[in-house]
Every structure is written in C-alpha cells, then in structure tokens.
GROMACS .gro file of C-alpha atoms in nm:
model
  290
    1MET     CA    1   0.000   0.000   0.000
    2LEU     CA    2   0.115   0.349  -0.078
    3PRO     CA    3   0.176   0.578   0.218
    4ASP     CA    4  -0.085   0.841   0.277
    5GLU     CA    5  -0.007   1.160   0.095
    6PRO     CA    6   0.002   1.475   0.306
    7SER     CA    7  -0.317   1.674   0.290
    8SER     CA    8  -0.305   1.967   0.054
    9ALA     CA    9  -0.578   2.155   0.240
   10PRO     CA   10  -0.449   2.483   0.386
   11ALA     CA   11  -0.419   2.503   0.763
   12ALA     CA   12  -0.684   2.704   0.940
   13PRO     CA   13  -0.561   3.054   1.022
   14PRO     CA   14  -0.508   3.125   1.391
   15PRO     CA   15  -0.773   3.335   1.564
   16ARG     CA   16  -0.694   3.703   1.524
   17GLY     CA   17  -0.842   3.841   1.842
   18LEU     CA   18  -1.027   4.161   1.926
   19PHE     CA   19  -0.716   4.381   1.938
   20GLU     CA   20  -0.619   4.274   1.587
   21VAL     CA   21  -0.965   4.314   1.436
   22VAL     CA   22  -1.046   4.661   1.576
   23ASP     CA   23  -0.801   4.952   1.602
   24ALA     CA   24  -0.699   5.102   1.937
   25LEU     CA   25  -0.897   5.427   1.915
   26ARG     CA   26  -1.220   5.249   1.833
   27LEU     CA   27  -1.168   5.001   2.116
   28MET     CA   28  -1.109   5.282   2.365
   29THR     CA   29  -1.420   5.462   2.239
   30LEU     CA   30  -1.613   5.137   2.269
   31GLY     CA   31  -1.498   5.096   2.628
   32LEU     CA   32  -1.616   5.447   2.717
   33GLY     CA   33  -1.947   5.375   2.545
   34LEU     CA   34  -1.994   5.061   2.754
   35VAL     CA   35  -1.944   5.264   3.072
   36VAL     CA   36  -2.210   5.513   2.959
   37LEU     CA   37  -2.442   5.223   2.876
   38TYR     CA   38  -2.379   5.082   3.223
   39TYR     CA   39  -2.503   5.401   3.389
   40LEU     CA   40  -2.807   5.421   3.162
   41LEU     CA   41  -2.900   5.060   3.232
   42GLN     CA   42  -2.842   5.110   3.604
   43ASP     CA   43  -3.088   5.401   3.613
   44LEU     CA   44  -3.347   5.203   3.417
   45ALA     CA   45  -3.300   4.886   3.624
   46ASP     CA   46  -3.323   5.085   3.948
   47ARG     CA   47  -3.663   5.218   3.840
   48LEU     CA   48  -3.786   4.871   3.741
   49ILE     CA   49  -3.635   4.662   4.022
   50GLY     CA   50  -3.645   4.912   4.305
   51SER     CA   51  -3.314   4.788   4.445
   52PHE     CA   52  -2.995   4.990   4.394
   53TYR     CA   53  -2.758   4.696   4.434
   54GLY     CA   54  -2.978   4.472   4.222
   55ALA     CA   55  -2.968   4.738   3.950
   56VAL     CA   56  -2.589   4.766   3.979
   57LEU     CA   57  -2.556   4.389   3.948
   58VAL     CA   58  -2.781   4.359   3.642
   59SER     CA   59  -2.639   4.658   3.454
   60CYS     CA   60  -2.281   4.557   3.530
   61VAL     CA   61  -2.331   4.201   3.407
   62VAL     CA   62  -2.498   4.319   3.085
   63ALA     CA   63  -2.289   4.624   2.989
   64LEU     CA   64  -1.946   4.557   3.138
   65ILE     CA   65  -1.923   4.177   3.124
   66ALA     CA   66  -2.161   4.011   2.877
   67ILE     CA   67  -2.113   4.251   2.585
   68PRO     CA   68  -1.729   4.274   2.585
   69TRP     CA   69  -1.693   3.902   2.657
   70ARG     CA   70  -1.924   3.822   2.365
   71MET     CA   71  -1.727   4.054   2.138
   72ALA     CA   72  -1.404   3.881   2.238
   73ARG     CA   73  -1.552   3.542   2.157
   74VAL     CA   74  -1.682   3.658   1.818
   75ALA     CA   75  -1.338   3.802   1.738
   76GLY     CA   76  -1.190   3.456   1.781
   77GLN     CA   77  -0.995   3.427   2.108
   78GLY     CA   78  -1.246   3.443   2.390
   79ALA     CA   79  -1.249   3.654   2.704
   80ARG     CA   80  -0.974   3.470   2.892
   81SER     CA   81  -0.706   3.533   2.631
   82THR     CA   82  -0.835   3.870   2.510
   83PHE     CA   83  -0.862   4.038   2.848
   84ARG     CA   84  -0.570   3.842   3.000
   85LEU     CA   85  -0.771   3.660   3.266
   86LEU     CA   86  -0.463   3.452   3.328
   87PRO     CA   87  -0.363   3.260   3.644
   88VAL     CA   88  -0.157   3.421   3.916
   89PRO     CA   89   0.082   3.219   4.141
   90ALA     CA   90  -0.045   3.164   4.494
   91SER     CA   91   0.259   3.343   4.639
   92GLN     CA   92   0.161   3.658   4.450
   93LEU     CA   93  -0.188   3.659   4.601
   94LEU     CA   94  -0.036   3.748   4.939
   95TRP     CA   95   0.132   4.058   4.801
   96LEU     CA   96  -0.176   4.152   4.600
   97THR     CA   97  -0.390   4.125   4.914
   98LEU     CA   98  -0.145   4.337   5.114
   99LEU     CA   99  -0.143   4.591   4.831
  100ALA     CA  100  -0.524   4.612   4.833
  101LEU     CA  101  -0.540   4.659   5.210
  102ALA     CA  102  -0.253   4.909   5.211
  103LEU     CA  103  -0.424   5.121   4.945
  104VAL     CA  104  -0.730   5.189   5.160
  105LEU     CA  105  -0.581   5.467   5.376
  106PRO     CA  106  -0.387   5.647   5.097
  107VAL     CA  107  -0.700   5.644   4.878
  108GLU     CA  108  -0.907   5.775   5.168
  109PHE     CA  109  -0.646   6.041   5.245
  110LEU     CA  110  -0.628   6.175   4.889
  111GLY     CA  111  -1.004   6.158   4.862
  112GLY     CA  112  -1.029   6.365   5.180
  113LEU     CA  113  -0.790   6.625   5.039
  114THR     CA  114  -1.006   6.654   4.728
  115ALA     CA  115  -1.318   6.689   4.942
  116ARG     CA  116  -1.165   6.996   5.106
  117LEU     CA  117  -1.152   7.162   4.765
  118ILE     CA  118  -1.478   7.021   4.632
  119PRO     CA  119  -1.723   6.968   4.919
  120VAL     CA  120  -1.937   6.655   4.914
  121PRO     CA  121  -2.290   6.750   4.802
  122GLU     CA  122  -2.561   6.713   5.065
  123ALA     CA  123  -2.765   6.514   4.813
  124PHE     CA  124  -2.486   6.256   4.791
  125GLU     CA  125  -2.459   6.232   5.170
  126LYS     CA  126  -2.833   6.169   5.186
  127LEU     CA  127  -2.812   5.914   4.906
  128ARG     CA  128  -2.527   5.732   5.082
  129ALA     CA  129  -2.737   5.695   5.396
  130GLU     CA  130  -3.029   5.560   5.193
  131LEU     CA  131  -2.811   5.300   5.021
  132VAL     CA  132  -2.727   5.112   5.341
  133PRO     CA  133  -2.875   4.760   5.300
  134ARG     CA  134  -3.173   4.703   5.528
  135SER     CA  135  -3.220   4.328   5.495
  136ALA     CA  136  -3.017   4.010   5.458
  137LEU     CA  137  -3.112   3.989   5.089
  138GLU     CA  138  -2.993   4.345   5.026
  139TRP     CA  139  -2.662   4.268   5.198
  140VAL     CA  140  -2.617   3.961   4.978
  141LEU     CA  141  -2.689   4.170   4.668
  142ALA     CA  142  -2.449   4.440   4.789
  143VAL     CA  143  -2.166   4.192   4.844
  144ILE     CA  144  -2.218   4.019   4.508
  145ALA     CA  145  -2.250   4.349   4.324
  146LEU     CA  146  -1.963   4.538   4.487
  147CYS     CA  147  -1.716   4.256   4.550
  148VAL     CA  148  -1.773   4.038   4.242
  149ALA     CA  149  -1.966   4.198   3.955
  150VAL     CA  150  -1.830   4.554   3.975
  151PRO     CA  151  -1.460   4.455   4.004
  152LEU     CA  152  -1.496   4.201   3.722
  153GLY     CA  153  -1.689   4.441   3.499
  154GLU     CA  154  -1.473   4.748   3.561
  155GLU     CA  155  -1.149   4.556   3.524
  156THR     CA  156  -1.271   4.399   3.200
  157VAL     CA  157  -1.357   4.735   3.043
  158PHE     CA  158  -1.101   4.972   3.195
  159ARG     CA  159  -0.791   4.754   3.225
  160GLY     CA  160  -0.874   4.460   2.999
  161LEU     CA  161  -1.010   4.667   2.710
  162ILE     CA  162  -0.916   5.036   2.731
  163GLN     CA  163  -0.570   5.001   2.888
  164GLN     CA  164  -0.468   4.715   2.659
  165ALA     CA  165  -0.588   4.908   2.356
  166ALA     CA  166  -0.385   5.212   2.468
  167ARG     CA  167  -0.066   5.009   2.526
  168GLY     CA  168   0.009   4.996   2.153
  169PRO     CA  169   0.024   5.369   2.079
  170LEU     CA  170   0.123   5.489   2.430
  171GLY     CA  171   0.320   5.213   2.600
  172GLY     CA  172   0.238   5.038   2.925
  173GLY     CA  173   0.308   5.316   3.175
  174LEU     CA  174   0.118   5.592   2.994
  175ALA     CA  175  -0.168   5.352   2.920
  176ALA     CA  176  -0.200   5.273   3.292
  177LEU     CA  177  -0.197   5.646   3.373
  178LEU     CA  178  -0.458   5.733   3.109
  179CYS     CA  179  -0.680   5.445   3.214
  180GLY     CA  180  -0.651   5.547   3.580
  181LEU     CA  181  -0.762   5.901   3.498
  182LEU     CA  182  -1.056   5.775   3.292
  183PHE     CA  183  -1.149   5.534   3.570
  184ALA     CA  184  -1.154   5.820   3.822
  185GLY     CA  185  -1.340   6.067   3.601
  186LEU     CA  186  -1.610   5.822   3.495
  187HIS     CA  187  -1.708   5.757   3.857
  188PHE     CA  188  -1.850   6.113   3.853
  189GLN     CA  189  -1.746   6.188   4.211
  190PRO     CA  190  -1.522   6.496   4.181
  191TRP     CA  191  -1.511   6.536   4.560
  192PHE     CA  192  -1.325   6.202   4.581
  193LEU     CA  193  -1.124   6.241   4.261
  194GLY     CA  194  -0.780   6.223   4.423
  195GLY     CA  195  -0.850   5.886   4.583
  196LEU     CA  196  -1.007   5.745   4.267
  197VAL     CA  197  -0.707   5.852   4.058
  198LEU     CA  198  -0.470   5.673   4.295
  199LEU     CA  199  -0.684   5.359   4.295
  200GLY     CA  200  -0.721   5.360   3.917
  201ILE     CA  201  -0.349   5.405   3.852
  202ALA     CA  202  -0.262   5.140   4.113
  203LEU     CA  203  -0.490   4.888   3.941
  204GLY     CA  204  -0.343   4.975   3.603
  205LEU     CA  205   0.015   4.932   3.725
  206THR     CA  206  -0.079   4.601   3.885
  207LEU     CA  207  -0.194   4.474   3.546
  208GLU     CA  208   0.116   4.616   3.378
  209ILE     CA  209   0.356   4.456   3.626
  210THR     CA  210   0.197   4.110   3.643
  211GLY     CA  211   0.054   4.085   3.291
  212SER     CA  212  -0.266   3.934   3.432
  213LEU     CA  213  -0.605   4.099   3.472
  214LEU     CA  214  -0.679   3.855   3.755
  215ALA     CA  215  -0.415   4.039   3.961
  216SER     CA  216  -0.583   4.381   3.929
  217LEU     CA  217  -0.922   4.211   3.968
  218TRP     CA  218  -0.808   4.057   4.298
  219VAL     CA  219  -0.686   4.393   4.430
  220HIS     CA  220  -1.008   4.565   4.321
  221ALA     CA  221  -1.228   4.299   4.483
  222ILE     CA  222  -1.038   4.310   4.816
  223TYR     CA  223  -1.051   4.689   4.820
  224ASN     CA  224  -1.428   4.687   4.758
  225ALA     CA  225  -1.471   4.425   5.030
  226VAL     CA  226  -1.313   4.669   5.274
  227VAL     CA  227  -1.563   4.932   5.155
  228VAL     CA  228  -1.850   4.693   5.226
  229VAL     CA  229  -1.715   4.623   5.575
  230ALA     CA  230  -1.683   4.997   5.639
  231LEU     CA  231  -2.042   5.040   5.524
  232ALA     CA  232  -2.155   4.776   5.773
  233VAL     CA  233  -1.953   4.922   6.062
  234ASP     CA  234  -2.025   5.290   5.994
  235PRO     CA  235  -2.336   5.304   5.771
  236ARG     CA  236  -2.365   5.682   5.756
  237GLY     CA  237  -1.994   5.753   5.725
  238GLN     CA  238  -1.986   5.965   6.039
  239GLY     CA  239  -1.685   5.801   6.200
  240LYS     CA  240  -1.360   5.989   6.251
  241PRO     CA  241  -1.127   5.937   5.952
  242LEU     CA  242  -0.835   5.706   6.028
  243THR     CA  243  -0.594   5.953   5.869
  244ASP     CA  244  -0.664   6.227   6.128
  245GLY     CA  245  -0.410   6.307   6.400
  246HIS     CA  246  -0.060   6.175   6.462
  247ARG     CA  247  -0.166   5.812   6.481
  248GLY     CA  248  -0.352   5.853   6.155
  249LEU     CA  249  -0.047   5.994   5.981
  250LEU     CA  250   0.163   5.709   6.119
  251LEU     CA  251  -0.088   5.457   5.981
  252LEU     CA  252  -0.080   5.639   5.649
  253VAL     CA  253   0.301   5.621   5.630
  254VAL     CA  254   0.293   5.250   5.719
  255SER     CA  255   0.028   5.189   5.454
  256VAL     CA  256   0.234   5.361   5.185
  257ALA     CA  257   0.540   5.158   5.288
  258VAL     CA  258   0.346   4.830   5.275
  259ALA     CA  259   0.197   4.918   4.935
  260THR     CA  260   0.541   5.003   4.800
  261LEU     CA  261   0.685   4.676   4.933
  262ALA     CA  262   0.398   4.480   4.778
  263TRP     CA  263   0.457   4.642   4.437
  264LEU     CA  264   0.827   4.561   4.457
  265ARG     CA  265   0.745   4.197   4.533
  266LEU     CA  266   0.508   4.156   4.240
  267ARG     CA  267   0.648   3.957   3.948
  268ARG     CA  268   0.566   3.920   3.581
  269CYS     CA  269   0.329   3.623   3.566
  270HIS     CA  270   0.263   3.643   3.192
  271PRO     CA  271   0.477   3.834   2.942
  272TRP     CA  272   0.333   4.103   2.720
  273GLU     CA  273   0.379   4.066   2.348
  274ASP     CA  274   0.642   4.341   2.346
  275ASP     CA  275   0.844   4.196   2.637
  276ALA     CA  276   1.203   4.125   2.539
  277GLY     CA  277   1.369   3.808   2.662
  278GLU     CA  278   1.062   3.674   2.839
  279ASP     CA  279   0.952   3.314   2.826
  280PRO     CA  280   0.702   3.303   2.538
  281ASP     CA  281   0.502   3.037   2.719
  282GLY     CA  282   0.451   3.270   3.014
  283ASP     CA  283   0.603   3.029   3.264
  284THR     CA  284   0.519   3.164   3.608
  285GLN     CA  285   0.785   2.963   3.788
  286ALA     CA  286   1.068   3.176   3.654
  287HIS     CA  287   0.913   3.492   3.798
  288ASP     CA  288   0.763   3.352   4.118
  289ALA     CA  289   1.020   3.470   4.371
  290TRP     CA  290   0.981   3.577   4.732
   0.00000   0.00000   0.00000
C-alpha cells in the first residue's frame, strides 16, 4: 500500500483576536461607550427593580461583562485570552492582598484632600445613607454586586479593554496612567477624585507589572470588600477618619510603605507581546520569587 499523501488543504488561520480586528482608538471609544451604557442601564433597572444593588448587578453584568466578553468570543480568542484573565501564582496573592489593604488609607487620604476643595454635596450624603442595606437579601446583593460583579466588569472594560488598547500607541506606563484618569473621572465623584485617581493608577500598574487581569481584579475585589465592611460598621460615614491626627499619619506612612513593598514583590506572571527576553510560554515559575 502506498503511504498516505500529506493533505493539501491549507491550515486554518489562527484566531486574530479583538485587538487585531479593531483599532486602538475604536476600542477605547467602545470601552467608554460601555461605561455610559452601564449608567443608563443602572438608572433604568433601578426604576424597574427598586433595588440599587440589584440594578448595579444587572447593569454591570450586561454592559461591562456580557457585551465585551461576547465581542471577544466573536473576534476569535475568547475573554480569557483577550482580556488576560490569566492565572496568578499563589505566592503573589499574598502581596496583592497586602497591596489592596494598604491602598485603603492612601486612597481615603487623597479623597479627603479633594473633598476639602470640592465639598461633598448634601444630596450625595443623603443618598449614601439611603443605600445602606436594610435586609439580609440586600446585603447579599451588595456583596455580590460590589465585590464580584463591579470589580470584574470594571477591570474587563477599563484595564482589559481600554488600557490594553492604549498600550500599543502609548506604551504600558502611559496607558495605565490614562486608564486610571478615565477610571476616576467616569465615577463622577469629583469630591473624591484624588482617591479614585490613585486607585485607578494602582490597578493599572498592577496589570502592567503582572501581565494578568486577575491580579488587578483581585486587588479591586479586596478593596471593595473593605468598603462593604466599612459600610456595615459605619453606615452613615460619620466616624472619625483614620488619617486624622498623629496616629492617623503614622498609619498612612505604614500603609504607603506596605503598598510600595507589595509592588516591589510583584512579578511578571505572563509576558506582554512586546516583552524582550521573556519566556514566550509565560512560565510563572521563573518569575515567582519571594
């Protein structure tokens, strides 16, 4: 018998991916449009459902998760590869957790400085008091919305989509800065702008350092969990800020030192396409050092 002849059929082309199909400017514009859609859906869902956290959950899943994830799948690579939802070594989770906890006081401090220049509107203070969950079901919705859906949705759109799209023309550092500023501005809380800018840039740099969106997602989720705990302990936000007085300043200095140490201990888990001399397979073992 004659040996089988090699097939002459051409090999299937590799999937191109969202960032190859659509140019950077359009992707960034799309990301901003998804954020606007999120707010529109949230307002509509709030009127229909009558639950703020239920509305946040629904609108976040639809606008910030389902739509971009579907687009990534249609483009050919899926959400995991497109938005870099890539595994992070267990040893890095410790430093990411410390980073999230250490960011709380610096974010609060800068937010407080901004509030001295732009006072918090009375309407917002009233709204904040009304948003305190009043039942077990509302607390469950608040935890799922703030600690799961919102971090996943915001990281997908801001870091996974907008920041990655901006990396090509701007480079990693400037892309993280731009994305952090957009993240802060699109929260529409100018009285807390300083804190939001710090948080947004910190999340962007976390993605840039590690190469994994799961890293920034972890930091975002832990930070929001602290916010939920603060809401439970001090529902109306009338407690004395931790950054007041000498002890507060000492805590602030310690927090900045811990955050800096955590950043220095983070390692590249997955190389970017423009990394030179990195393992193309993204082997985490080579970068997993204590």
